[in-house]
PDB file of C-alpha atoms in Angstrom:
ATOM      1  CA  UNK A   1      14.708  11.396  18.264  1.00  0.00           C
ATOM      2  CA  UNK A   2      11.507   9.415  18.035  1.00  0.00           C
ATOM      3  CA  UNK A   3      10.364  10.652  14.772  1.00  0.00           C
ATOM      4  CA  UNK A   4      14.238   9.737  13.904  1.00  0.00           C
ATOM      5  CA  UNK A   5      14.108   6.298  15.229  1.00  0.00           C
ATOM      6  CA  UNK A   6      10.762   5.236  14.029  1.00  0.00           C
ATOM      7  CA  UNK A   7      11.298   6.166  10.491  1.00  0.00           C
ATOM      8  CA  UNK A   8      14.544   3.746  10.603  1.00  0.00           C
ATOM      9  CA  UNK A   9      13.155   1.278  12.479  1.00  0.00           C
ATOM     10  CA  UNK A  10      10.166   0.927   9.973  1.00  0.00           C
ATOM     11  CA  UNK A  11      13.077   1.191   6.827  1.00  0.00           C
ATOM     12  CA  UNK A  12      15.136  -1.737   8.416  1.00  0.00           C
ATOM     13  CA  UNK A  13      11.825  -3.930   9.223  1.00  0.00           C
ATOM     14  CA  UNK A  14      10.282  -3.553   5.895  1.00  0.00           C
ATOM     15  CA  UNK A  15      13.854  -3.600   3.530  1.00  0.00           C
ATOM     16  CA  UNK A  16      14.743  -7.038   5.531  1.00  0.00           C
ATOM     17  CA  UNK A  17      11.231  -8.657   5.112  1.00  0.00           C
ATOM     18  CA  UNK A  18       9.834  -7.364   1.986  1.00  0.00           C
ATOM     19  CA  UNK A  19      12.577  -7.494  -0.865  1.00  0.00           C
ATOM     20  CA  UNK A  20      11.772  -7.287  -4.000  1.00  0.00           C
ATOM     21  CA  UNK A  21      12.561 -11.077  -4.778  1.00  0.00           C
ATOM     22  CA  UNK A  22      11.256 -12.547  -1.624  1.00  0.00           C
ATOM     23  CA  UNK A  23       8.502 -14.808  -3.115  1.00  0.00           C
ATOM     24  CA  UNK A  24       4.772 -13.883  -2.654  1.00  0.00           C
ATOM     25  CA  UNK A  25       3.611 -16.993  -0.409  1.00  0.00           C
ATOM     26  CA  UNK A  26       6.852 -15.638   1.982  1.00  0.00           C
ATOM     27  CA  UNK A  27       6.382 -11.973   2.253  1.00  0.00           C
ATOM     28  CA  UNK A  28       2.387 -13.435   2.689  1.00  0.00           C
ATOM     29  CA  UNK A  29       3.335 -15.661   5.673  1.00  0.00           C
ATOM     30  CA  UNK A  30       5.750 -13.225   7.566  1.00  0.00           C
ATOM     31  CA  UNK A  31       3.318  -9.886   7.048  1.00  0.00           C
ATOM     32  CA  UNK A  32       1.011 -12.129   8.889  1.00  0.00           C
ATOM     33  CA  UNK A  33       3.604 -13.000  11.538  1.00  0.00           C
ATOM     34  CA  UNK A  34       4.498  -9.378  11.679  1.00  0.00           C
ATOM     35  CA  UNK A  35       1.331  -8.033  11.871  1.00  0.00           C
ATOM     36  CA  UNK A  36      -1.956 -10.388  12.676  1.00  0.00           C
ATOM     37  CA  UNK A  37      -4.077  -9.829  16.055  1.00  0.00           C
ATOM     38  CA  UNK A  38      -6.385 -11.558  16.974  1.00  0.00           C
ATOM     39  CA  UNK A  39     -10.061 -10.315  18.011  1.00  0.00           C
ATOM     40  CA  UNK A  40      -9.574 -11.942  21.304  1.00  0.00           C
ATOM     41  CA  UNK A  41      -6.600  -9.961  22.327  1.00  0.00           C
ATOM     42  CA  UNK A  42      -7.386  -6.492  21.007  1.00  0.00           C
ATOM     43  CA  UNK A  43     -11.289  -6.722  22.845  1.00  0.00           C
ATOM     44  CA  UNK A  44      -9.063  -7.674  26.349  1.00  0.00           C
ATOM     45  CA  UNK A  45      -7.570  -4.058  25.460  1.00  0.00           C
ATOM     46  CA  UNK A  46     -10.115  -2.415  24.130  1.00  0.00           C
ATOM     47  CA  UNK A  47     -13.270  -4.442  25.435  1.00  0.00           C
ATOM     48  CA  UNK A  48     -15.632  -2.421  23.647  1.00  0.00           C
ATOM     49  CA  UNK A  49     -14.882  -3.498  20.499  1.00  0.00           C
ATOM     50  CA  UNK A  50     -17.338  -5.079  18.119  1.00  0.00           C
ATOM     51  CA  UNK A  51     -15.955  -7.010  15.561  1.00  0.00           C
ATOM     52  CA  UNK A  52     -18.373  -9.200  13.051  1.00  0.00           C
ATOM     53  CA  UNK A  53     -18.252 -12.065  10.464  1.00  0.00           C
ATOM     54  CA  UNK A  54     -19.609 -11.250   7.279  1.00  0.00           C
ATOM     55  CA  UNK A  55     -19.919 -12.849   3.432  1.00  0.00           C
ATOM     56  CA  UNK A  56     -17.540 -12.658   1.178  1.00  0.00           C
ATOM     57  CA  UNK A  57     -14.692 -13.154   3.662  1.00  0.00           C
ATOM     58  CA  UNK A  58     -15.580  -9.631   4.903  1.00  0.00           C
ATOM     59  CA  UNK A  59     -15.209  -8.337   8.586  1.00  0.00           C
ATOM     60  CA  UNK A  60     -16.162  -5.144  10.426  1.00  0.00           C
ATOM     61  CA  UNK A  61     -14.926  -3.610  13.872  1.00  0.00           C
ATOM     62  CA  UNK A  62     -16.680  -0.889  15.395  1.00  0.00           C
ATOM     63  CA  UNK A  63     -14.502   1.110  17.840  1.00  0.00           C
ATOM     64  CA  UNK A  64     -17.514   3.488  19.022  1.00  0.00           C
ATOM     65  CA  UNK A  65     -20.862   3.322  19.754  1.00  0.00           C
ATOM     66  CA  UNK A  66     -22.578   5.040  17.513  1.00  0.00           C
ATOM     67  CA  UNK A  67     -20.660   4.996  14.239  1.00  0.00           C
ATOM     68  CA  UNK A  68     -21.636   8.550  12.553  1.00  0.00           C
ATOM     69  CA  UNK A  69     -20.497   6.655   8.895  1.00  0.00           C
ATOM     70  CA  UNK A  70     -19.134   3.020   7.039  1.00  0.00           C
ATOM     71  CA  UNK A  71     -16.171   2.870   5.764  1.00  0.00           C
ATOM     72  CA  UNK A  72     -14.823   0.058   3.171  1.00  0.00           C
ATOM     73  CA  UNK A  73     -11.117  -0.268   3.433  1.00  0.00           C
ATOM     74  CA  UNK A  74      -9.138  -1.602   0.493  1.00  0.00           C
ATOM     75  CA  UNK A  75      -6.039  -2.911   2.716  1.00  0.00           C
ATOM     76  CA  UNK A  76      -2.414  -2.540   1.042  1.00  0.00           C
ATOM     77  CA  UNK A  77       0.170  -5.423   0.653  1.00  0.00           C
ATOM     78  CA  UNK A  78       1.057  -4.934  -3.098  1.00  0.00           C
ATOM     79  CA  UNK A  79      -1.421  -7.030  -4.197  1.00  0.00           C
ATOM     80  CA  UNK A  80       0.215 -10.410  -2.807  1.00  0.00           C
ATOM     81  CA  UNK A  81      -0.224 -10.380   1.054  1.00  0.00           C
ATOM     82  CA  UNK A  82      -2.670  -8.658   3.641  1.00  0.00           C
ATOM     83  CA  UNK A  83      -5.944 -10.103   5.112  1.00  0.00           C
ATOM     84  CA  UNK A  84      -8.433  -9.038   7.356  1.00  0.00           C
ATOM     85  CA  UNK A  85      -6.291 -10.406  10.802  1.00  0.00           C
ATOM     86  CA  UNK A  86      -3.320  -8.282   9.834  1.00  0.00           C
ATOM     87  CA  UNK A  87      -5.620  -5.556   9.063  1.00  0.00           C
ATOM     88  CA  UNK A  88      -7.604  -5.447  12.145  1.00  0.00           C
ATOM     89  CA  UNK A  89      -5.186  -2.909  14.141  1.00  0.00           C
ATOM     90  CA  UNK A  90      -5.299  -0.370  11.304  1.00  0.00           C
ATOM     91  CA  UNK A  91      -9.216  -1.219  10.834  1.00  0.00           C
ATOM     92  CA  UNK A  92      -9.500  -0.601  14.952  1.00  0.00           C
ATOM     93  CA  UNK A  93      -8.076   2.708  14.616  1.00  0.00           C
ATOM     94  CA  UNK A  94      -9.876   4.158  11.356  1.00  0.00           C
ATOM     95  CA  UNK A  95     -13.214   2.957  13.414  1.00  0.00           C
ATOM     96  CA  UNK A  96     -11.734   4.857  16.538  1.00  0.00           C
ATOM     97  CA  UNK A  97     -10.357   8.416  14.788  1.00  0.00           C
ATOM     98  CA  UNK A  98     -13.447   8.589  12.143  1.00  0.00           C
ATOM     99  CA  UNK A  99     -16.261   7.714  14.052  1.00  0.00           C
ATOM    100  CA  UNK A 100     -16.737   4.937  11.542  1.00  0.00           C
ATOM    101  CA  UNK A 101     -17.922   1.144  11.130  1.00  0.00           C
ATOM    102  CA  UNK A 102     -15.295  -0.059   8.850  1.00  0.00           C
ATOM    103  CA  UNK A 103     -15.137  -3.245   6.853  1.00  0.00           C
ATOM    104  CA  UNK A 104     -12.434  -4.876   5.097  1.00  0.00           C
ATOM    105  CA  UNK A 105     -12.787  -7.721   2.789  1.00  0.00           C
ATOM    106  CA  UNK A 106     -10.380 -10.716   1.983  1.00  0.00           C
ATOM    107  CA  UNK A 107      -9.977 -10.078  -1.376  1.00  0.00           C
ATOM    108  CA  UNK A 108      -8.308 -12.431  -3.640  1.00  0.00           C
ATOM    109  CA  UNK A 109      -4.673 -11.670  -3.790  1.00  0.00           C
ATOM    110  CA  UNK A 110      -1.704 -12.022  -6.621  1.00  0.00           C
ATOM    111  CA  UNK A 111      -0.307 -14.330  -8.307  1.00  0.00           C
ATOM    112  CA  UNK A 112      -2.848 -17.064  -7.608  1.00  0.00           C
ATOM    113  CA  UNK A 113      -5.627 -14.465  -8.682  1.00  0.00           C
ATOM    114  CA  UNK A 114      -4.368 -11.525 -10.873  1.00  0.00           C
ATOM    115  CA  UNK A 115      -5.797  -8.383 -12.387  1.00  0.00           C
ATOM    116  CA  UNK A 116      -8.871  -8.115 -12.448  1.00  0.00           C
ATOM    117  CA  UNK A 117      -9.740 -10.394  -9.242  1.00  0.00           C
ATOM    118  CA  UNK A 118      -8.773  -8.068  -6.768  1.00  0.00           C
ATOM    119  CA  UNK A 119     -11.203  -4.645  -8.434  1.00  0.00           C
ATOM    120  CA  UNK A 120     -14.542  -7.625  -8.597  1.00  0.00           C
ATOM    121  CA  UNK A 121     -14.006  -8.582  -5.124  1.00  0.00           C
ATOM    122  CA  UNK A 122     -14.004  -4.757  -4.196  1.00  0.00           C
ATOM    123  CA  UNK A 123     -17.311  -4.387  -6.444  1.00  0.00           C
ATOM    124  CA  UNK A 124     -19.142  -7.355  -4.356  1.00  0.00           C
ATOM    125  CA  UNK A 125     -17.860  -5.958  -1.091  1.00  0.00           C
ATOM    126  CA  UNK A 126     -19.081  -2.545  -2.175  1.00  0.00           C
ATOM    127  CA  UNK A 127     -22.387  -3.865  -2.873  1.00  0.00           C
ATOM    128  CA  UNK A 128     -22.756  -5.864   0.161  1.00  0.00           C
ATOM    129  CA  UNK A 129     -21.908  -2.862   2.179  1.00  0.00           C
ATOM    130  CA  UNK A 130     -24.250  -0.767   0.920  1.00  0.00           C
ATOM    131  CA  UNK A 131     -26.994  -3.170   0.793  1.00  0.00           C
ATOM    132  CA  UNK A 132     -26.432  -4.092   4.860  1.00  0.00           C
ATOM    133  CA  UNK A 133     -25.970  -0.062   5.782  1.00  0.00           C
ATOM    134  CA  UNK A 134     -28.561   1.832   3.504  1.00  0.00           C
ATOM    135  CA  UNK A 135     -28.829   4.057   6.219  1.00  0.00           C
ATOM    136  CA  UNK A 136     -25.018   5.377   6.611  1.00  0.00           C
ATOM    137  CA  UNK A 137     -23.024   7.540   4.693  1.00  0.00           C
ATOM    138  CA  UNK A 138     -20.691   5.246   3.470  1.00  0.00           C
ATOM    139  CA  UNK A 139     -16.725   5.730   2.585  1.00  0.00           C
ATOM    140  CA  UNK A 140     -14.200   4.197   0.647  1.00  0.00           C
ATOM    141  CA  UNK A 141     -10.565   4.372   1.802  1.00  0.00           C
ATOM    142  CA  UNK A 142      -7.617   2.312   0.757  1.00  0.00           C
ATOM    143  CA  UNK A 143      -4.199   2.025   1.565  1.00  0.00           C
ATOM    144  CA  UNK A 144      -0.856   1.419  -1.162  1.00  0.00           C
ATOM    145  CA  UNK A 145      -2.314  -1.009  -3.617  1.00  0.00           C
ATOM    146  CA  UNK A 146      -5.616  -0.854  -2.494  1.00  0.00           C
ATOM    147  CA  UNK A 147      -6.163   2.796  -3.066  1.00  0.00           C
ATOM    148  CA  UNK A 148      -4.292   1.985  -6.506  1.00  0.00           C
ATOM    149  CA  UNK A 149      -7.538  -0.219  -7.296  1.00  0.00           C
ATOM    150  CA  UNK A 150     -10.242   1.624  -4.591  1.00  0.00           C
ATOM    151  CA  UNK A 151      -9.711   4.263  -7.412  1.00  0.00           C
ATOM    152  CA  UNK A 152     -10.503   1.425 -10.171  1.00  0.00           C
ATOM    153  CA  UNK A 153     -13.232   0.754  -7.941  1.00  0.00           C
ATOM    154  CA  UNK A 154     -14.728   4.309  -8.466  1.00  0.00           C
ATOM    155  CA  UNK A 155     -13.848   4.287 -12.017  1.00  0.00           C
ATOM    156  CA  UNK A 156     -15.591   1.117 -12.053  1.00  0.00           C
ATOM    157  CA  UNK A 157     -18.792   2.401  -9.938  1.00  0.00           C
ATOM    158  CA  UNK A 158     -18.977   5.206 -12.367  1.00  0.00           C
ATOM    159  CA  UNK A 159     -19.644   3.591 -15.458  1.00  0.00           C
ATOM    160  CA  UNK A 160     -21.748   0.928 -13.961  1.00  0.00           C
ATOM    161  CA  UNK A 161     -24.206   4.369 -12.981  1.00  0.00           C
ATOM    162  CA  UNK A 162     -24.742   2.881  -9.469  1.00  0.00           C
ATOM    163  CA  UNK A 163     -24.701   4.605  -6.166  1.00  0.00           C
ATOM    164  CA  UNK A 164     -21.009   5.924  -5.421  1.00  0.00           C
ATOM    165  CA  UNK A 165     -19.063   6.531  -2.133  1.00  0.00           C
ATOM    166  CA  UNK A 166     -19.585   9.529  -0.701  1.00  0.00           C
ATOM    167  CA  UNK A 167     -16.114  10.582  -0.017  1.00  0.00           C
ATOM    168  CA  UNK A 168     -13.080   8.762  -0.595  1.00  0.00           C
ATOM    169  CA  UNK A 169      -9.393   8.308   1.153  1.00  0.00           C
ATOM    170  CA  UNK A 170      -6.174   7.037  -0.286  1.00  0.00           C
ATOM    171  CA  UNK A 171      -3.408   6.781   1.719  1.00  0.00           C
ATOM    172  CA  UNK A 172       0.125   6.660  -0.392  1.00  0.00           C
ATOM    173  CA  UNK A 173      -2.054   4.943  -3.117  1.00  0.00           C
ATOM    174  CA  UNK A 174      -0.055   3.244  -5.913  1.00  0.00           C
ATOM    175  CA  UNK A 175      -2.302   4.633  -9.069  1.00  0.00           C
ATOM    176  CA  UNK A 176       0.601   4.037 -11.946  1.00  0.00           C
ATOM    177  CA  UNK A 177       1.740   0.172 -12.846  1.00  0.00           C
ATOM    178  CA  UNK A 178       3.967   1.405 -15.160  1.00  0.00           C
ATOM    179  CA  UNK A 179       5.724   3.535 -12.795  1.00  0.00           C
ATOM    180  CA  UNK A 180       6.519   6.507 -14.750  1.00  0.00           C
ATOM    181  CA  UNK A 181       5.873   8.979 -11.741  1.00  0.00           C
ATOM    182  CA  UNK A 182       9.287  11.347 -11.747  1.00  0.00           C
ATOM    183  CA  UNK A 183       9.432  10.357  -7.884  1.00  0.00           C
ATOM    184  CA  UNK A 184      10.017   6.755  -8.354  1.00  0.00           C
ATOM    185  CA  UNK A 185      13.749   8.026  -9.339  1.00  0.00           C
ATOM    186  CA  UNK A 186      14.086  11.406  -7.625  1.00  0.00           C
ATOM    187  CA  UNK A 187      13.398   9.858  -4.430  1.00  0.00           C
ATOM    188  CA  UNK A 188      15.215   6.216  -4.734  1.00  0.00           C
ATOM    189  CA  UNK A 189      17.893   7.522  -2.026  1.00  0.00           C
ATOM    190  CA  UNK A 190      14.999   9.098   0.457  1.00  0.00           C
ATOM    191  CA  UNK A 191      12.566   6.092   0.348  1.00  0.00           C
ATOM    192  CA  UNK A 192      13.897   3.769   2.785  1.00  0.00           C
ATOM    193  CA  UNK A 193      12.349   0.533   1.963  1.00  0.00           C
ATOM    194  CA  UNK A 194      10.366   0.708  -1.600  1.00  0.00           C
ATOM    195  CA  UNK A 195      12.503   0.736  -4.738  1.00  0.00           C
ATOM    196  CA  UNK A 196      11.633   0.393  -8.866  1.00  0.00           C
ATOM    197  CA  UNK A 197      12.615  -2.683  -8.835  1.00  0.00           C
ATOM    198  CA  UNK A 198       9.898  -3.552  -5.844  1.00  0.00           C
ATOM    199  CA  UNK A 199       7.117  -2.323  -7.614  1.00  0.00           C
ATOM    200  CA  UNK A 200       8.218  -4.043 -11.193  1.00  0.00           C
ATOM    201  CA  UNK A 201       8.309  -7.322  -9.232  1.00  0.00           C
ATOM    202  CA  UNK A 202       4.796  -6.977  -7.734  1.00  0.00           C
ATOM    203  CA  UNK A 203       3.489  -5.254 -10.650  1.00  0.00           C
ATOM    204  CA  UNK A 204       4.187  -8.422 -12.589  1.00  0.00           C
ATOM    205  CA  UNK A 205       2.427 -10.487 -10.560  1.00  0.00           C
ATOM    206  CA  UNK A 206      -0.360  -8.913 -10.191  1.00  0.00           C
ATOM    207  CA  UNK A 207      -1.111  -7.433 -14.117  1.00  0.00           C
ATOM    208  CA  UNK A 208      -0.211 -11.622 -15.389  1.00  0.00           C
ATOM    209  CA  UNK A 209       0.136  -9.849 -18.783  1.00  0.00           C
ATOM    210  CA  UNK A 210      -2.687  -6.918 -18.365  1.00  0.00           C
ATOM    211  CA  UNK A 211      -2.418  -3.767 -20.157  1.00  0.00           C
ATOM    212  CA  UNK A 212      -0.259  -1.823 -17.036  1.00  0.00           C
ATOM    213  CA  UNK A 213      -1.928   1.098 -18.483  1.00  0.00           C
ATOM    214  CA  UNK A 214      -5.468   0.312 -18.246  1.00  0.00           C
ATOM    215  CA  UNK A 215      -7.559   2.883 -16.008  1.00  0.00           C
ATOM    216  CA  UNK A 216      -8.606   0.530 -13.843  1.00  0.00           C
ATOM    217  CA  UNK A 217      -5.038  -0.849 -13.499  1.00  0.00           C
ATOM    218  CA  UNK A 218      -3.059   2.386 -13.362  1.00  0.00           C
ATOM    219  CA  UNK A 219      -6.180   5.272 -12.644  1.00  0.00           C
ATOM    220  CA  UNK A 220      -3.123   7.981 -13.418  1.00  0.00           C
ATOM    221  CA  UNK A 221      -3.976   7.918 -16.976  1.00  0.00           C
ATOM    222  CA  UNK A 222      -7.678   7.458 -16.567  1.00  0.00           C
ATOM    223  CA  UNK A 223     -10.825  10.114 -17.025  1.00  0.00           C
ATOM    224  CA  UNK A 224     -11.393  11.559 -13.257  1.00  0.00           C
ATOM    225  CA  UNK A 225     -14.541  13.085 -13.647  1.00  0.00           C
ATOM    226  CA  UNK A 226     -17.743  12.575 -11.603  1.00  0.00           C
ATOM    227  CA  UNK A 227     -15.762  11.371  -8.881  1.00  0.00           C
ATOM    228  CA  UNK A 228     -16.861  12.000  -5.027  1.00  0.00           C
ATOM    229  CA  UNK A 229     -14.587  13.951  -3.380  1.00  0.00           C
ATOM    230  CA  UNK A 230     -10.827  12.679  -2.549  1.00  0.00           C
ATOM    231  CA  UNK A 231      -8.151  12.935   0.005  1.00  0.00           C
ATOM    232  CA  UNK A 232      -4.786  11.692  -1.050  1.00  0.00           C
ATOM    233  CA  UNK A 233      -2.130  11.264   1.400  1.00  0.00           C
ATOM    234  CA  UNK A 234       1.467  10.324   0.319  1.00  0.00           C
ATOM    235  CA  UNK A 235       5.099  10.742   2.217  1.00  0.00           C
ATOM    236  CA  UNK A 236       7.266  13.828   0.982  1.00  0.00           C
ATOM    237  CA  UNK A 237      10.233  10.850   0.744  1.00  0.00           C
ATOM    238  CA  UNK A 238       8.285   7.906  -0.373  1.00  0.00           C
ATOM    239  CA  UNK A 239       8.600   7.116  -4.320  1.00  0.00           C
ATOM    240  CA  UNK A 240       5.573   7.059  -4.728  1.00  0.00           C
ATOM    241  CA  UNK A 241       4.606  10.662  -3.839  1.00  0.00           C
ATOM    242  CA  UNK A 242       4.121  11.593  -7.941  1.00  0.00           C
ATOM    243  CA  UNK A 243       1.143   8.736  -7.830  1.00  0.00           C
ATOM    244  CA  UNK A 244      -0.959  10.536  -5.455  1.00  0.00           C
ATOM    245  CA  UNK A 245       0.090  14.275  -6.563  1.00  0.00           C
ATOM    246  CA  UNK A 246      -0.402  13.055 -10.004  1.00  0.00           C
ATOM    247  CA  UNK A 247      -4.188  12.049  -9.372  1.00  0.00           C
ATOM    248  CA  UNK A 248      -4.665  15.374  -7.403  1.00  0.00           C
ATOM    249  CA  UNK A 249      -3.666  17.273 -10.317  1.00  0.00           C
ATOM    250  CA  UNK A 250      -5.337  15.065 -13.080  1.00  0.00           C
ATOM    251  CA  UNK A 251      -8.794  15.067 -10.730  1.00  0.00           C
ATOM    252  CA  UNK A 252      -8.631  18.540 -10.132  1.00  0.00           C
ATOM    253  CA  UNK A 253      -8.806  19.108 -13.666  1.00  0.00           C
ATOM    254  CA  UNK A 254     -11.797  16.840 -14.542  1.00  0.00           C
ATOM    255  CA  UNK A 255     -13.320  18.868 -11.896  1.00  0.00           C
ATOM    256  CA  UNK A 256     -13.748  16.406  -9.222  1.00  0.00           C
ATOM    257  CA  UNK A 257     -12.848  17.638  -5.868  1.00  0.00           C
ATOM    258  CA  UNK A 258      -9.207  16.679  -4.714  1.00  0.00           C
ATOM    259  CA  UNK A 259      -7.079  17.233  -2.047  1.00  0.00           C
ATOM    260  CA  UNK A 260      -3.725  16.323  -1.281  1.00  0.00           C
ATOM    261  CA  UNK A 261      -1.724  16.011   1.623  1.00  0.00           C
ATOM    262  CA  UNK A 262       1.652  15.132   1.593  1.00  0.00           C
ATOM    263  CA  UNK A 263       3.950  14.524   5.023  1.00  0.00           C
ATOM    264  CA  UNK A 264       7.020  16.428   5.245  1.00  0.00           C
ATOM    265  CA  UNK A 265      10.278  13.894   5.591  1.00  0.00           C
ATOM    266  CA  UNK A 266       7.952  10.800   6.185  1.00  0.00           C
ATOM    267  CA  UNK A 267       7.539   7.577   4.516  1.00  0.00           C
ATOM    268  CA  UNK A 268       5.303   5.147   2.684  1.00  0.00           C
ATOM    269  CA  UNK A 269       1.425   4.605   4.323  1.00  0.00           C
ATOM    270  CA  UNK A 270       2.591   6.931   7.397  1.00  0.00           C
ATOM    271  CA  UNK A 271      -0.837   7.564   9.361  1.00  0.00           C
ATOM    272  CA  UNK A 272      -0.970   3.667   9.772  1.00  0.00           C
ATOM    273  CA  UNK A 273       2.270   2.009   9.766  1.00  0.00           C
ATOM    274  CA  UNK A 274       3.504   5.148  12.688  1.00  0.00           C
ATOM    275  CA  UNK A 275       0.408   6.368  14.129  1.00  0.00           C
ATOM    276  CA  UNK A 276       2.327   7.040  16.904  1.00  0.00           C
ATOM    277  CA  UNK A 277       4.306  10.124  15.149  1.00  0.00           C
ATOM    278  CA  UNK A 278       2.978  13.952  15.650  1.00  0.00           C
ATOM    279  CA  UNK A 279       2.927  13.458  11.900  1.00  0.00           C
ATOM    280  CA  UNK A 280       0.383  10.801  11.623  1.00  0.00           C
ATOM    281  CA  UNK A 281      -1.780  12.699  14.324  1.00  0.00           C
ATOM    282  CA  UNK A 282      -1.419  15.854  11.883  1.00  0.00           C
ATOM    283  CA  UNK A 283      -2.883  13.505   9.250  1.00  0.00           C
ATOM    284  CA  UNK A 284      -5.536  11.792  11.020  1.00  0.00           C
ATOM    285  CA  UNK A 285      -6.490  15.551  11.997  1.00  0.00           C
ATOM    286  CA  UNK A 286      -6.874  15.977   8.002  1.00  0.00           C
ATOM    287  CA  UNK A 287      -8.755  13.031   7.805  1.00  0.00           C
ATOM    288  CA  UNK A 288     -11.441  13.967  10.384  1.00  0.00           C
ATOM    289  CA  UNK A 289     -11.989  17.075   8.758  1.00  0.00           C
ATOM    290  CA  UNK A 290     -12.272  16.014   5.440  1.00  0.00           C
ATOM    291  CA  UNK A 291     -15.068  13.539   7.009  1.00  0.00           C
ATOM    292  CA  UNK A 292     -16.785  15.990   8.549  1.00  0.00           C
ATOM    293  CA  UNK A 293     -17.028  18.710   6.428  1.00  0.00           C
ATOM    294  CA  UNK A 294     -16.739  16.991   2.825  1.00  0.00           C
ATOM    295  CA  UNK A 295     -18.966  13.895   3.836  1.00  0.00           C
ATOM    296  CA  UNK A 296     -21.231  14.373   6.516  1.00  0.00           C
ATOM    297  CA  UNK A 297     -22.394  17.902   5.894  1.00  0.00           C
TER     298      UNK A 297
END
């Protein structure tokens, strides 16, 4: 009954808020309303939390004492809304279950700053991060449309022959802008908030007339090769399940290491939207393991 009323709690929330015609600057203003905490109140909950102020808009939480690895988060939001204050719950609790520092930049969002604004903010934060930790294994993880573009980021890190992540996590990652992924369809009655016509309308505003099948825009079509090793997490009814399988498949045969997990009957970003769910656990489970034996061995 819980799993039951979560999963239509979170379809009736998100359908109502988030419609596919709700302007940007809206959906921006109530995802903030809906979801912003501020550093104040979570430390009088959890007082020994460290959060920090750093450049380029970035912050960090620290949930333990000794973080074993750093983690850069690429929060979602469909490239129009999400900031670091509606991302510091989710933040909190990657620190907490991987034993991580994790920082999450304000990057530039859509339409005021389309494709490619979004992928060079990731490259500075990426730098800075491994500039100010030289001394952790660091992480990249990303959630909906920022795993679409934390994968651009690797793509990106690749050809530029810099240092690379050494492990990477996408959770329900949106990889394909021109959403050709059989799921989209197949799953239009299962998903219960995200439709075609969602991702067309935020898919215009953030490509501004960019090639929607550019790697770095859409990483399903791209060359996977010399990646560091993935975990790709998507919901068995979200539509876009087929992005993340799809990059399993295509990485597995550039020979990168891949692995994907996909929730039975749950939805969209799972692990952090319904942490609460035996689910989630199950995947945060996944998660720590993949850490542990993929990263820090």
């Amino acid at each position: 009954m819980k799993r039951w009323l979560s999963l239509r709690a979170y379809g009736l929330v998100t359908s109502a808020l988030f419609r596919p015609t709700t302007p940007p600057e809206k959906m921006r203003a109530r995802f903030e309303r809906f979801a912003a905490a501020s550093t104040a109140a979570l430390r009088r909950k959890f007082p020994r939390l460290v959060f920090e102020r750093h450049a380029l808009g970035m912050e960090s939480v620290r949930a333990v004492e000794s973080p074993r690895c750093a983690i850069l988060h690429l929060h979602g939001g469909a490239f129009v809304m999400g900031s670091t204050r509606s991302y510091r719950n989710r933040a909190m609790r990657l620190s907490y279950r991987c034993n991580a520092e994790v920082f999450v930049p304000e990057y530039r969002l859509a339409p005021e700053h389309p494709y490619p604004a979004a992928l060079e903010d990731a490259l500075a934060a990426w730098q800075y991060v491994r500039a100010l930790r030289p001394d952790l294994p660091i992480l990249l993880t990303g959630d909906s449309a920022g795993g679409g573009f934390g994968l651009g980021l690797l793509l990106r890190l690749r050809d530029l022959g810099g240092g690379m992540p050494r492990g990477a996590i996408f959770l329900s990652p949106w990889t394909d802008l021109t959403m050709s992924g059989a799921s989209i369809d197949a799953n239009r009655h299962k998903d219960l908030w995200l439709t075609r016509r969602h991702l067309e309308c935020w898919a215009r505003h953030y490509l501004a007339g960019a090639d929607a099948r550019s790697p770095t825009v859409s990483p399903v079509f791209a060359d996977l090769s010399a990646l560091p090793p993935m975990l790709l997490l998507a919901g068995e009814n979200e539509i876009l399940l087929d992005d993340a399988v799809r990059i399993g498949d295509a990485a597995a045969r550039a020979g990168t290491p891949a692995q994907v997990l996909v929730g039975k009957g749950i939805q969209h970003d799972w692990p952090l939207t319904l942490p609460w769910l035996d689910e989630s656990r199950s995947a945060w489970t996944e998660m720590q393991q993949f850490i542990r034996k993929g990263v820090l061995q």
